[in-house]
XYZ file of C-alpha atoms in Angstrom:
725
model
C 44.128 15.842 -23.177
C 47.858 14.704 -22.459
C 50.176 13.688 -25.885
C 52.229 11.829 -24.766
C 54.324 12.526 -28.221
C 55.175 13.550 -31.653
C 55.957 11.022 -34.571
C 56.636 12.910 -37.223
C 57.976 12.240 -40.595
C 61.572 13.364 -39.939
C 61.815 9.579 -37.288
C 62.112 8.012 -40.909
C 65.744 8.536 -41.630
C 66.538 7.539 -38.561
C 64.883 4.145 -38.718
C 65.642 3.489 -41.666
C 69.649 3.747 -41.151
C 68.563 1.333 -38.187
C 67.130 -0.948 -41.047
C 69.978 -0.635 -42.610
C 72.994 -0.694 -39.963
C 71.245 -4.490 -39.765
C 72.328 -6.093 -43.183
C 76.280 -5.737 -41.231
C 74.799 -8.530 -38.504
C 74.475 -12.180 -38.733
C 71.608 -13.219 -39.155
C 69.437 -15.394 -36.182
C 66.893 -17.432 -36.854
C 63.844 -19.431 -35.461
C 64.210 -17.349 -32.149
C 61.017 -15.443 -32.508
C 57.870 -15.987 -29.816
C 55.395 -13.541 -29.354
C 52.570 -12.921 -27.537
C 50.751 -10.019 -28.986
C 48.874 -12.581 -31.180
C 45.533 -14.544 -29.824
C 47.077 -18.169 -31.832
C 49.914 -18.372 -34.522
C 49.005 -20.514 -37.450
C 45.532 -22.216 -38.346
C 47.439 -25.115 -37.522
C 46.976 -23.415 -34.147
C 43.410 -22.469 -35.089
C 42.267 -25.428 -35.265
C 42.642 -26.907 -32.090
C 40.981 -24.494 -30.481
C 37.661 -24.976 -28.337
C 35.173 -22.769 -30.693
C 34.734 -20.685 -32.982
C 38.568 -18.895 -34.414
C 39.231 -17.932 -37.602
C 42.319 -16.922 -38.788
C 42.717 -14.126 -41.792
C 46.019 -14.765 -43.095
C 47.949 -12.194 -45.704
C 47.437 -14.401 -48.009
C 43.686 -14.315 -47.819
C 44.443 -10.208 -47.443
C 46.233 -10.182 -50.504
C 43.261 -11.366 -52.542
C 41.417 -8.504 -52.648
C 43.791 -6.027 -50.993
C 39.921 -4.129 -48.857
C 41.107 -1.355 -47.461
C 37.471 -1.753 -45.525
C 37.931 -3.973 -42.933
C 33.791 -4.725 -43.635
C 34.904 -5.871 -46.230
C 37.104 -8.071 -44.970
C 35.158 -9.842 -42.050
C 32.289 -10.987 -44.699
C 34.421 -13.855 -44.901
C 34.036 -14.407 -41.264
C 30.301 -16.775 -40.422
C 28.831 -14.652 -37.265
C 30.277 -11.623 -38.019
C 27.927 -8.635 -39.016
C 28.229 -5.414 -40.686
C 26.549 -2.531 -41.515
C 28.198 0.215 -44.474
C 28.189 3.871 -43.854
C 30.672 6.047 -45.848
C 31.841 3.172 -48.805
C 35.655 3.672 -47.666
C 35.421 1.500 -44.052
C 35.689 4.911 -42.265
C 33.439 3.965 -39.837
C 32.619 0.076 -39.120
C 30.205 -1.353 -37.482
C 30.808 -4.871 -36.481
C 28.649 -6.959 -34.438
C 28.973 -10.571 -33.629
C 25.998 -13.161 -32.482
C 23.726 -10.284 -32.349
C 25.261 -8.500 -30.457
C 24.011 -4.766 -32.223
C 27.134 -3.720 -34.819
C 26.371 0.263 -33.533
C 30.372 1.640 -33.927
C 31.193 -1.767 -33.366
C 30.972 -0.462 -29.095
C 30.007 -4.650 -28.166
C 32.897 -6.120 -30.212
C 36.565 -5.464 -28.155
C 38.827 -4.920 -31.008
C 42.575 -5.266 -29.889
C 45.873 -4.315 -32.598
C 48.943 -6.898 -31.267
C 46.966 -8.271 -28.789
C 46.204 -4.887 -26.668
C 42.625 -2.666 -26.513
C 42.445 0.474 -29.908
C 39.284 1.549 -28.497
C 39.647 4.951 -28.108
C 38.459 4.183 -24.892
C 37.384 1.095 -24.724
C 35.454 0.803 -21.081
C 35.092 4.848 -20.896
C 33.036 5.200 -24.742
C 33.446 2.239 -26.881
C 32.132 3.278 -29.750
C 34.975 3.062 -32.163
C 34.796 6.640 -33.930
C 39.627 5.950 -34.957
C 39.311 1.402 -36.141
C 43.103 1.193 -37.051
C 43.976 1.414 -40.544
C 43.098 -2.092 -41.904
C 44.903 -2.417 -45.080
C 48.170 -1.968 -43.284
C 47.275 -5.258 -41.245
C 49.780 -8.543 -42.166
C 46.528 -10.931 -40.698
C 43.962 -10.641 -38.875
C 42.719 -12.921 -35.852
C 38.945 -13.589 -34.473
C 37.054 -15.138 -31.992
C 33.785 -15.764 -30.744
C 31.928 -17.136 -27.799
C 33.969 -19.831 -25.495
C 37.203 -18.612 -27.413
C 36.915 -15.456 -26.135
C 35.873 -15.541 -22.320
C 39.785 -14.817 -21.033
C 39.535 -11.088 -23.257
C 37.291 -8.579 -22.170
C 35.333 -5.798 -21.182
C 32.904 -6.887 -23.913
C 32.654 -11.216 -24.130
C 29.470 -12.080 -24.943
C 30.386 -11.064 -28.775
C 33.637 -11.485 -30.077
C 37.255 -10.584 -29.912
C 38.561 -8.821 -33.223
C 42.974 -8.738 -33.029
C 44.787 -7.512 -35.873
C 48.001 -7.618 -36.148
C 50.646 -5.256 -37.674
C 53.620 -5.994 -40.024
C 55.590 -7.796 -38.164
C 59.407 -6.935 -38.915
C 60.993 -8.897 -42.121
C 63.019 -12.355 -40.764
C 65.424 -11.060 -43.490
C 68.363 -9.281 -43.286
C 66.299 -6.417 -45.620
C 63.020 -6.930 -47.109
C 61.034 -4.545 -47.968
C 57.352 -3.598 -50.874
C 56.161 -0.769 -52.585
C 52.555 -0.722 -53.443
C 50.717 1.998 -55.790
C 47.562 2.157 -56.811
C 44.371 4.282 -57.853
C 41.361 3.984 -59.400
C 38.094 5.690 -59.648
C 36.748 9.162 -57.594
C 40.680 9.617 -57.658
C 41.303 6.984 -55.518
C 44.858 6.246 -54.036
C 46.725 4.579 -52.369
C 50.512 4.406 -51.312
C 51.882 1.527 -49.557
C 55.432 0.557 -48.285
C 57.615 -0.538 -45.723
C 61.196 -2.093 -45.562
C 63.044 -3.999 -42.312
C 65.232 -6.203 -41.590
C 66.520 -8.269 -38.385
C 70.578 -8.832 -37.107
C 71.106 -10.761 -34.594
C 70.882 -8.521 -31.781
C 68.647 -5.933 -33.021
C 66.069 -5.627 -35.946
C 63.788 -2.375 -37.532
C 60.873 -1.495 -39.478
C 59.402 1.344 -41.216
C 55.848 1.127 -43.038
C 53.314 3.780 -44.305
C 50.207 4.076 -45.729
C 48.330 6.585 -47.432
C 44.739 6.239 -48.831
C 42.844 9.387 -50.173
C 39.948 10.141 -52.799
C 37.280 11.767 -53.765
C 34.044 10.393 -52.621
C 31.041 8.640 -54.867
C 28.745 11.485 -53.606
C 28.357 14.537 -55.222
C 27.404 17.687 -52.660
C 24.115 19.308 -55.031
C 25.172 22.839 -56.215
C 28.901 22.569 -54.429
C 32.019 22.008 -55.920
C 32.725 20.622 -52.558
C 33.959 16.221 -52.772
C 33.322 13.792 -50.422
C 35.902 12.652 -49.955
C 39.050 11.993 -47.799
C 42.837 11.423 -47.172
C 43.682 9.325 -44.339
C 47.873 9.533 -43.646
C 49.674 6.309 -41.273
C 53.293 6.073 -40.251
C 54.435 2.840 -37.792
C 57.731 2.455 -36.665
C 59.458 -0.280 -34.581
C 62.616 -1.834 -33.037
C 63.047 -5.191 -31.613
C 66.298 -5.564 -29.245
C 67.217 -9.287 -28.335
C 69.008 -11.215 -26.042
C 71.964 -13.902 -27.678
C 70.154 -16.932 -28.286
C 73.007 -18.720 -25.402
C 72.137 -16.521 -23.071
C 69.835 -17.447 -19.121
C 67.281 -16.592 -20.165
C 66.008 -15.473 -24.266
C 64.634 -12.452 -24.328
C 62.924 -9.419 -26.712
C 62.228 -5.965 -26.080
C 60.505 -4.286 -29.166
C 58.748 -0.531 -29.044
C 55.912 0.084 -31.350
C 54.848 3.843 -32.611
C 52.541 4.696 -35.036
C 51.385 8.143 -35.994
C 47.969 8.505 -38.165
C 45.713 11.335 -39.164
C 42.583 11.730 -41.238
C 40.383 14.314 -42.743
C 37.559 13.126 -44.265
C 34.220 15.106 -45.468
C 31.669 13.106 -43.573
C 28.239 13.378 -42.848
C 25.478 12.342 -41.332
C 22.869 13.285 -43.433
C 21.358 10.398 -45.600
C 18.964 10.880 -48.108
C 14.635 10.412 -47.898
C 13.305 7.303 -50.063
C 12.458 9.384 -53.350
C 15.555 11.466 -53.060
C 16.687 7.871 -52.892
C 14.501 6.498 -55.637
C 16.082 8.772 -58.268
C 19.458 10.622 -57.323
C 21.240 8.216 -54.626
C 25.209 9.426 -55.001
C 23.763 12.685 -54.161
C 24.376 14.667 -50.700
C 22.342 17.598 -49.301
C 24.196 21.396 -49.524
C 23.476 21.503 -45.959
C 26.010 19.587 -45.187
C 28.829 21.327 -47.689
C 30.595 21.920 -44.390
C 30.750 18.270 -42.346
C 34.290 17.231 -42.139
C 35.914 15.028 -39.989
C 39.949 15.715 -38.867
C 41.523 13.047 -36.317
C 44.721 11.989 -35.077
C 45.977 9.339 -33.051
C 49.104 8.435 -31.866
C 50.479 4.711 -30.144
C 53.533 3.784 -28.012
C 53.097 0.218 -27.600
C 56.085 -2.303 -25.756
C 56.199 -5.227 -25.747
C 59.006 -7.383 -23.233
C 58.896 -11.171 -23.624
C 61.238 -13.722 -21.321
C 61.587 -17.142 -21.930
C 62.766 -18.256 -18.730
C 62.106 -22.159 -20.010
C 61.160 -24.212 -22.081
C 57.938 -24.456 -19.632
C 57.356 -20.636 -18.869
C 57.304 -18.084 -21.034
C 56.484 -14.197 -20.089
C 55.066 -11.841 -22.385
C 54.146 -8.236 -21.326
C 52.843 -5.454 -22.706
C 52.497 -1.463 -22.181
C 50.469 0.679 -24.502
C 48.881 4.583 -24.300
C 46.951 5.410 -27.115
C 46.547 9.137 -27.879
C 43.356 10.197 -30.175
C 41.713 13.143 -30.883
C 39.006 14.224 -33.161
C 36.407 16.974 -34.295
C 33.618 15.251 -36.290
C 31.759 19.353 -37.422
C 28.649 17.900 -39.004
C 25.048 19.636 -39.484
C 22.853 18.945 -36.207
C 19.526 21.015 -37.373
C 18.532 22.800 -40.020
C 15.424 25.296 -39.340
C 15.755 24.075 -35.469
C 14.556 20.266 -36.913
C 16.672 17.507 -36.192
C 18.770 15.851 -39.093
C 16.560 12.945 -38.029
C 13.186 14.156 -37.769
C 12.134 16.775 -40.148
C 15.444 18.423 -41.020
C 15.825 16.181 -43.926
C 13.050 16.676 -45.302
C 13.585 20.569 -44.798
C 17.276 19.782 -46.173
C 15.950 17.754 -49.657
C 13.669 20.325 -50.045
C 15.453 23.137 -50.401
C 17.538 21.749 -53.189
C 15.044 21.380 -55.293
C 13.904 25.493 -55.136
C 15.163 28.417 -56.136
C 13.830 29.589 -52.757
C 13.919 33.311 -52.011
C 14.089 32.433 -47.470
C 17.926 31.276 -46.140
C 18.038 28.007 -44.665
C 19.502 28.174 -41.230
C 22.177 25.335 -40.458
C 23.562 24.466 -37.078
C 26.728 22.661 -37.240
C 27.561 21.356 -34.097
C 31.766 20.834 -33.314
C 31.449 17.270 -31.948
C 35.176 18.150 -30.993
C 36.222 15.183 -28.247
C 39.844 13.863 -27.386
C 40.418 10.239 -26.099
C 43.416 8.818 -23.855
C 43.784 5.569 -23.433
C 47.020 3.126 -21.718
C 48.049 -0.026 -19.607
C 50.168 -2.590 -18.479
C 49.436 -6.140 -19.412
C 51.338 -9.357 -18.714
C 50.723 -12.976 -19.296
C 52.464 -15.992 -17.970
C 52.082 -19.365 -19.762
C 52.727 -22.065 -18.000
C 53.493 -25.937 -20.547
C 53.107 -28.551 -17.052
C 52.670 -31.591 -19.745
C 48.716 -32.071 -19.943
C 48.740 -28.323 -18.525
C 48.386 -25.429 -20.740
C 48.447 -23.106 -18.152
C 47.358 -19.345 -18.881
C 47.736 -16.457 -16.425
C 46.978 -12.788 -17.182
C 46.520 -9.861 -15.481
C 45.832 -6.014 -17.363
C 45.871 -2.238 -15.454
C 43.931 0.471 -17.915
C 42.763 4.050 -17.924
C 40.875 5.652 -20.178
C 38.815 8.402 -20.607
C 36.332 10.715 -23.043
C 36.843 14.998 -22.886
C 34.218 16.198 -25.050
C 34.297 19.437 -25.435
C 31.987 20.596 -27.986
C 29.857 23.666 -29.754
C 28.040 25.212 -32.389
C 27.790 27.610 -35.066
C 25.156 29.079 -36.847
C 24.651 29.318 -41.148
C 22.558 30.823 -43.322
C 22.292 28.721 -46.622
C 21.413 31.670 -49.313
C 19.180 30.664 -52.394
C 22.461 30.641 -54.155
C 23.517 28.160 -51.862
C 26.568 30.009 -50.272
C 26.757 28.285 -46.631
C 27.954 32.008 -44.670
C 28.368 31.895 -40.717
C 26.460 34.348 -38.344
C 26.384 33.175 -34.986
C 29.884 31.178 -33.922
C 29.317 28.809 -30.531
C 31.968 29.087 -27.739
C 33.679 25.978 -27.459
C 32.241 23.964 -24.449
C 29.227 24.968 -24.360
C 27.085 21.984 -26.151
C 28.582 18.851 -24.869
C 31.581 19.550 -22.601
C 32.306 16.551 -19.996
C 34.672 14.396 -19.114
C 33.772 10.493 -19.469
C 36.250 8.143 -17.715
C 37.620 4.944 -16.130
C 40.058 3.034 -14.726
C 39.402 -1.437 -14.468
C 41.660 -3.628 -13.066
C 41.168 -7.941 -14.931
C 42.575 -10.632 -13.921
C 42.461 -14.200 -15.428
C 43.537 -18.192 -15.560
C 42.639 -20.078 -18.233
C 43.835 -24.483 -18.291
C 43.623 -26.476 -21.113
C 44.067 -29.917 -20.186
C 44.587 -32.603 -22.100
C 43.465 -36.581 -21.208
C 43.776 -38.493 -23.983
C 41.684 -37.414 -27.007
C 39.058 -35.070 -24.724
C 40.664 -31.488 -24.668
C 38.815 -29.469 -21.531
C 39.480 -25.694 -21.129
C 38.648 -24.165 -17.754
C 39.350 -20.592 -17.904
C 38.103 -18.030 -15.362
C 38.231 -13.741 -15.556
C 37.276 -11.310 -13.274
C 37.115 -7.144 -13.869
C 37.486 -4.242 -11.208
C 35.726 -1.389 -13.158
C 35.161 2.237 -12.319
C 33.788 4.803 -14.272
C 33.034 8.450 -13.948
C 31.544 11.393 -15.493
C 32.700 15.024 -14.566
C 30.314 17.170 -16.098
C 30.498 20.894 -16.915
C 26.755 21.406 -18.514
C 26.733 23.921 -20.605
C 27.387 27.258 -19.106
C 30.976 26.921 -17.265
C 33.167 26.939 -20.474
C 35.696 27.592 -18.537
C 35.247 24.274 -16.503
C 35.175 27.086 -13.421
C 33.006 25.661 -11.031
C 33.193 21.639 -9.083
C 31.532 19.847 -11.754
C 28.105 17.348 -11.357
C 29.774 13.414 -10.938
C 28.767 10.939 -11.478
C 30.546 7.009 -10.286
C 29.241 3.586 -11.101
C 31.372 0.487 -9.213
C 31.078 -2.542 -10.123
C 32.991 -6.177 -10.162
C 32.125 -9.398 -12.186
C 32.674 -12.768 -12.626
C 33.474 -14.803 -15.280
C 33.565 -18.342 -15.769
C 33.414 -20.324 -19.094
C 34.032 -24.038 -19.438
C 34.616 -25.314 -23.128
C 35.157 -29.372 -24.614
C 36.791 -30.622 -27.897
C 36.948 -34.407 -28.361
C 39.358 -35.114 -31.699
C 36.891 -37.825 -33.173
C 39.910 -38.738 -35.979
C 43.001 -36.904 -36.549
C 40.469 -35.037 -39.097
C 36.979 -34.180 -36.738
C 36.653 -32.214 -33.639
C 33.962 -32.208 -32.332
C 33.117 -28.812 -29.831
C 30.953 -27.163 -27.106
C 31.471 -24.554 -24.911
C 29.306 -22.378 -22.016
C 30.395 -19.013 -20.812
C 29.155 -15.950 -19.538
C 29.286 -12.823 -21.556
C 29.694 -9.057 -19.933
C 29.768 -5.289 -21.564
C 29.977 -2.752 -18.486
C 27.672 -0.377 -18.371
C 27.327 3.440 -20.091
C 28.794 5.789 -17.654
C 26.739 9.514 -16.611
C 23.991 6.638 -14.317
C 24.884 5.606 -11.187
C 21.697 2.871 -10.997
C 23.104 1.572 -14.767
C 23.586 -2.076 -15.170
C 25.990 -3.700 -17.111
C 25.177 -6.218 -19.667
C 25.256 -10.071 -18.953
C 24.584 -13.196 -20.839
C 24.872 -17.244 -20.474
C 26.592 -17.994 -23.998
C 26.480 -21.907 -26.186
C 27.566 -23.432 -28.621
C 28.112 -26.818 -30.268
C 29.658 -28.088 -33.236
C 31.980 -29.816 -35.431
C 35.157 -28.943 -37.872
C 36.967 -31.412 -39.773
C 40.057 -31.080 -42.198
C 41.034 -32.985 -44.506
C 44.498 -32.559 -46.711
C 42.214 -29.819 -49.522
C 38.732 -29.779 -47.601
C 37.828 -27.955 -44.225
C 35.224 -26.742 -42.923
C 32.656 -25.972 -39.744
C 29.526 -25.825 -38.458
C 27.929 -23.840 -35.238
C 24.954 -23.880 -33.429
C 25.158 -20.773 -30.837
C 22.798 -19.562 -27.867
C 22.834 -16.197 -26.280
C 20.650 -15.822 -23.572
C 20.183 -12.517 -21.975
C 19.572 -11.575 -18.974
C 19.977 -7.548 -19.478
C 21.197 -6.563 -23.030
C 21.499 -3.069 -22.813
C 21.468 -0.684 -25.750
C 24.184 3.477 -25.672
C 22.119 6.473 -27.325
C 24.711 7.611 -28.693
C 24.715 10.714 -32.609
C 25.262 7.942 -34.919
C 22.124 5.927 -34.277
C 20.351 9.256 -34.733
C 19.483 10.088 -31.296
C 18.299 13.443 -29.674
C 21.028 15.823 -28.485
C 20.491 15.542 -24.303
C 19.545 11.812 -25.335
C 23.103 10.978 -26.173
C 24.981 9.164 -23.511
C 21.949 7.676 -22.482
C 21.810 4.100 -21.730
C 18.661 1.851 -22.113
C 18.825 -2.014 -20.743
C 16.295 -4.573 -22.550
C 16.188 -7.061 -20.534
C 16.144 -10.572 -21.488
C 16.583 -11.104 -25.353
C 17.168 -14.249 -26.797
C 19.910 -14.899 -29.514
C 19.859 -17.560 -31.818
C 22.186 -19.298 -35.077
C 23.758 -20.932 -37.133
C 27.187 -20.756 -38.309
C 29.009 -22.396 -40.920
C 32.459 -22.462 -43.252
C 33.559 -24.213 -46.137
C 36.384 -24.719 -48.249
C 38.029 -26.812 -51.234
C 40.328 -26.025 -53.299
C 40.855 -28.686 -56.919
C 43.938 -28.784 -58.358
C 45.103 -29.727 -61.346
C 48.416 -29.977 -62.906
C 48.845 -26.303 -64.363
C 45.901 -24.009 -62.188
C 43.836 -24.311 -59.141
C 40.269 -23.247 -58.216
C 39.668 -22.319 -54.777
C 35.447 -22.511 -53.208
C 35.054 -20.842 -50.483
C 31.930 -20.318 -48.811
C 30.514 -18.885 -44.975
C 26.336 -18.714 -44.068
C 25.062 -17.611 -40.852
C 21.610 -18.082 -39.905
C 20.324 -16.054 -36.487
C 17.428 -15.534 -35.393
C 16.274 -12.832 -32.134
C 13.536 -12.465 -30.314
C 12.677 -9.341 -27.217
C 11.694 -11.327 -24.435
C 10.425 -8.491 -22.570
C 8.009 -5.379 -22.939
C 10.141 -1.915 -22.807
C 9.533 2.344 -23.761
C 13.077 3.800 -24.423
C 14.094 7.073 -26.357
C 16.678 4.793 -28.459
C 15.687 5.374 -31.966
C 16.314 1.617 -33.562
C 14.557 -0.361 -30.447
C 11.585 2.410 -29.628
C 9.138 0.718 -28.035
C 9.332 -3.089 -28.174
C 7.112 -5.558 -26.701
C 7.516 -8.950 -25.923
C 8.419 -11.531 -29.008
C 10.200 -8.116 -31.331
C 12.775 -9.822 -33.189
C 16.355 -7.145 -32.815
C 17.082 -4.303 -35.599
C 19.700 -4.456 -37.769
C 20.605 -8.586 -37.873
C 19.757 -10.267 -41.094
C 17.786 -13.509 -41.079
C 20.751 -15.062 -43.423
C 23.731 -13.750 -45.628
C 26.184 -16.059 -46.970
C 29.887 -15.194 -48.989
C 30.846 -17.433 -51.828
C 34.322 -16.640 -53.159
C 35.597 -18.575 -55.537
C 39.181 -17.762 -57.923
C 40.860 -19.581 -60.734
C 44.827 -19.853 -60.237
C 47.643 -20.011 -62.638
C 50.844 -20.259 -62.100
C 51.647 -16.617 -63.423
C 48.189 -14.992 -63.037
C 45.577 -15.267 -60.512
C 41.558 -14.396 -60.377
C 38.830 -14.209 -57.815
C 35.537 -13.910 -57.172
C 33.622 -12.502 -54.492
C 29.587 -12.887 -53.992
C 27.658 -12.085 -51.312
C 24.654 -11.662 -49.513
C 22.484 -10.078 -46.251
C 18.670 -10.620 -46.291
C 16.342 -7.727 -45.813
C 16.802 -6.149 -42.233
C 14.475 -3.959 -40.068
C 15.709 -0.714 -38.782
C 13.493 -1.126 -36.018
C 12.533 -3.342 -32.882
C 9.525 -5.400 -34.546
C 7.881 -8.275 -35.592
C 6.118 -10.008 -38.837
C 6.183 -8.086 -42.309
C 8.431 -4.980 -42.439
C 7.123 -1.750 -43.000
C 9.029 0.417 -46.002
C 10.186 3.366 -43.443
C 11.738 0.618 -41.563
C 12.956 -1.801 -44.152
C 16.302 -2.248 -45.819
C 16.268 -4.678 -48.921
C 18.387 -8.294 -49.640
C 20.940 -7.112 -51.492
C 23.791 -8.925 -53.426
C 27.667 -7.448 -54.019
C 29.852 -8.948 -56.015
C 33.792 -8.620 -56.374
C 36.368 -9.630 -58.682
C 40.193 -9.461 -58.512
C 42.852 -10.548 -60.563
C 46.500 -10.167 -60.326
C 48.926 -10.270 -62.970
C 52.969 -10.744 -62.103
C 55.194 -9.205 -64.345
C 57.864 -11.466 -62.634
C 58.702 -12.865 -59.724
C 58.779 -9.563 -56.969
C 56.886 -7.879 -58.988
C 52.722 -7.478 -60.638
C 50.273 -5.975 -61.403
C 45.947 -5.949 -59.845
C 42.929 -5.117 -61.666
C 39.580 -4.867 -59.181
C 36.117 -3.751 -59.282
C 33.984 -3.175 -55.942
C 30.603 -4.013 -56.426
C 31.425 -5.302 -60.338
C 27.270 -5.276 -60.994
C 26.689 -2.155 -59.684
C 24.674 -2.955 -57.212
C 22.109 0.646 -55.731
C 21.468 -0.139 -52.312
C 20.787 1.537 -48.775
C 23.374 0.538 -45.944
C 21.979 2.333 -42.923
C 19.614 4.365 -42.139
C 20.016 4.608 -38.888
C 20.715 8.400 -38.674
C 17.714 8.519 -39.493
C 17.726 8.780 -43.100
C 19.146 6.325 -45.771
C 22.705 5.568 -46.411
C 24.111 4.339 -49.661
C 26.329 1.690 -50.599
C 29.260 2.122 -52.852
C 28.464 1.606 -56.592
C 30.580 0.027 -58.890
C 34.335 1.091 -58.858
C 37.541 -0.064 -60.718
C 41.223 0.616 -59.675
C 44.340 -0.523 -60.841
C 47.360 -1.032 -58.697
C 51.040 -2.143 -58.566
C 53.414 -4.105 -56.420
C 57.438 -4.533 -56.206
C 58.932 -6.429 -53.255
C 62.490 -7.085 -52.371
C-alpha cells in the first residue's frame, strides 16, 4: 500500500499561523460557493423531487452524538444495526437494502466517496468521524440517482466544518462520562481577503461498557481525528472568480472490539459480559486523506467545481476466529461460554486471525453547472480507482485454567488470505431540471464503466513470488431517472419519480451479476411557517438483489467474499416525517415525528451459504428489516436553557430470511430507547450540557449477525462544557 503523506501534530503550528495571519487581511463576504454539498440549505431541500433531508448544525448540537447511527434515526427510510454501542462500526441501510457494513449505501464526505474501497470492497470498516461533522445530507430514491456507484438505497453526504467567515473564531468542547468516556473537540479558523484556514482536533475514548470475564482488560477504545483546511481565492473583481481549497486529514483508532457475542442464556444472566477468549481482540486503524477542491465561476450562468481525492486506510482487526477448532459463528461461542463458567483443567485453544488489510481510494471528479433559465443543467464526470490488499494470518494461543492466554504458534503473514481486489471506474452523468409554470421535471442519466479485478496468491505463497490466479469482471450500465414535482400552492408540493437502481458485483467471480432494480416513489411535502411534513411511499422492484458474504455476518473463512444472487425481490414502504414548533413569549416546544413502514418479499426460491439468507423460499421476508420503526423528539426551550428527549422504537426483526412467527433463536425483540439532553447557557459564548443515553436502561439485543448476541449500550451519563470565541 502506498502511503501518500504523513500528517503529524507538528504541522499544526503552521496552520495556526495561517489562521492568525488572516486577521491582518480585510474580510470579504458573500463570495463563497461550494460544490461539495448536494444541496445548500433547508429551503433548497424543500424543492428537491424526492426524499431529501438535511440535518443542520443546530440539530446535531442538540444531542452532540458521536454515534452516526443514533443521529440518522431522525431520517425516515433509514435502518441501523448497532454493534459496539459507540458507532465505531456503522451498519446502515435504506429502503430495505440491508445494513451490513453500510455496503449498499453510497457514503461521501464533502462530496467525494468515503468508503475504503467503494467499488472493490464497499464494506465500511472505516466511517468518517461523525462527531466533527457540521451538517449531514441524506438522499433516497430519485434524488440520489446521479450519485453512485450504489443508487438503489441512497446517499449520505457528511459535510466537514467550513472555514469560518469571521476573521478569527473557534470553539472548545470537553465531555466526560461513565465508563471513563471522554471527548475533546476544538477548532479555530478565520478568513481574510484572499486566504482562509482552519484547524480541527477531535478525540474521544472510553473503557467500554462490557466486562471481559476473569481479566483486567477493558473493552474500550480511543479515536483521534485531525483536520486542516487552507483556502485561497481570487479577488472578487477578477474576471473569473476562483477558489482553491486544500483539505488534509489524519485519524487513528485503537479499539478492544470483537465479533464474539453471547449465548442466549448468558445474555439473560450477564448481558454486559464478554468471554475471556476474546481478551486480545483489538482493532487498529489509520486513515490519511488529501482532498483538493477547485471552483471557478465563469459567469452568473456557468460554474465548474473539481475535486481530487486520495484516501489511504490501513487496519488490522486482530480477533478470535475459532475456539478449539470451532468457528465462533457455530459451536465456538458455546465452548467459550462453558469455559468461563467452570475452572477446567484442560486449556482452551484460541485461534486469533489478523484481519490485516490496506485500502486505497483515489480519483478526480468535476461538475459543470449551467443556469439556462428554464433549464438548470449539471454535467458530471468522475474517474476513480480503489483497491483492498488482504494480507492475513492466524496465531494460535492456549487459554489456561487461570484464564491467562499465551501464544503457542505464531502465524506467518500472508498464509491466510492473500489477495488484492481492485477496481477502475469511469462515471458520467447529466441532469436537467426543467421548470414550466408550477411543474418541475428532473431528467437524469448516469453511465458507469467498471473493471473489477482479483489477484489471489492463495495461502501457500506469502511472499507473492509466483503468478497469482486472476479474475476480472468488466461491465457498464446506463442508469436513467425521471422525477416530477408540482407546486400545488406556495406551501404544498406533490412529487413522484422513477429510477434504475444499481450496485456493482463482487470481485473474484467472473460470472457475478450486478444488482439492478427499478425504484418508484410518490408523495407530498408541506411546509407552512412552524409546521412541516412529508409522506412518501416507495416501491423497489429488484430484478436481482445480491448479498456479499463477510466476516461481519458470521460467514465461514472459505466463504468470505462470495456473492449470492437472490433474484427478484420486492420492497415496499411508507415514510413519514412531520414537525411542529409551539411558540410562547418566553419558551417554545419543538416536536418532530419520524415513521417508517416496510414490507419485503423474496420472489424466488434459492439456496445460499449467506448466514442471514440461508435457504430461501418464495414469499420469505428479508432479515434485519423491521416492519415498523418510529422516533418522537420533543423539547422545552427557554432563553437560557433547553432540554430535549428522543423516544426511539424499533419493531421485531428476524435474523434469517423467513415468514410467519419468528423462532426465538432468530428473533430480535422490539425495543424502545430514550435519550435525554439538557443545555444551560452560562453566558452568550459558553454553556454546559448534561446527557443520558438509554435513559430507561433498557437491556436489548442489537444484532445476531456474528452467530451470537451483541448487546446495546446501557444507560450512560455524560457532562460537557463548551466555549466559543
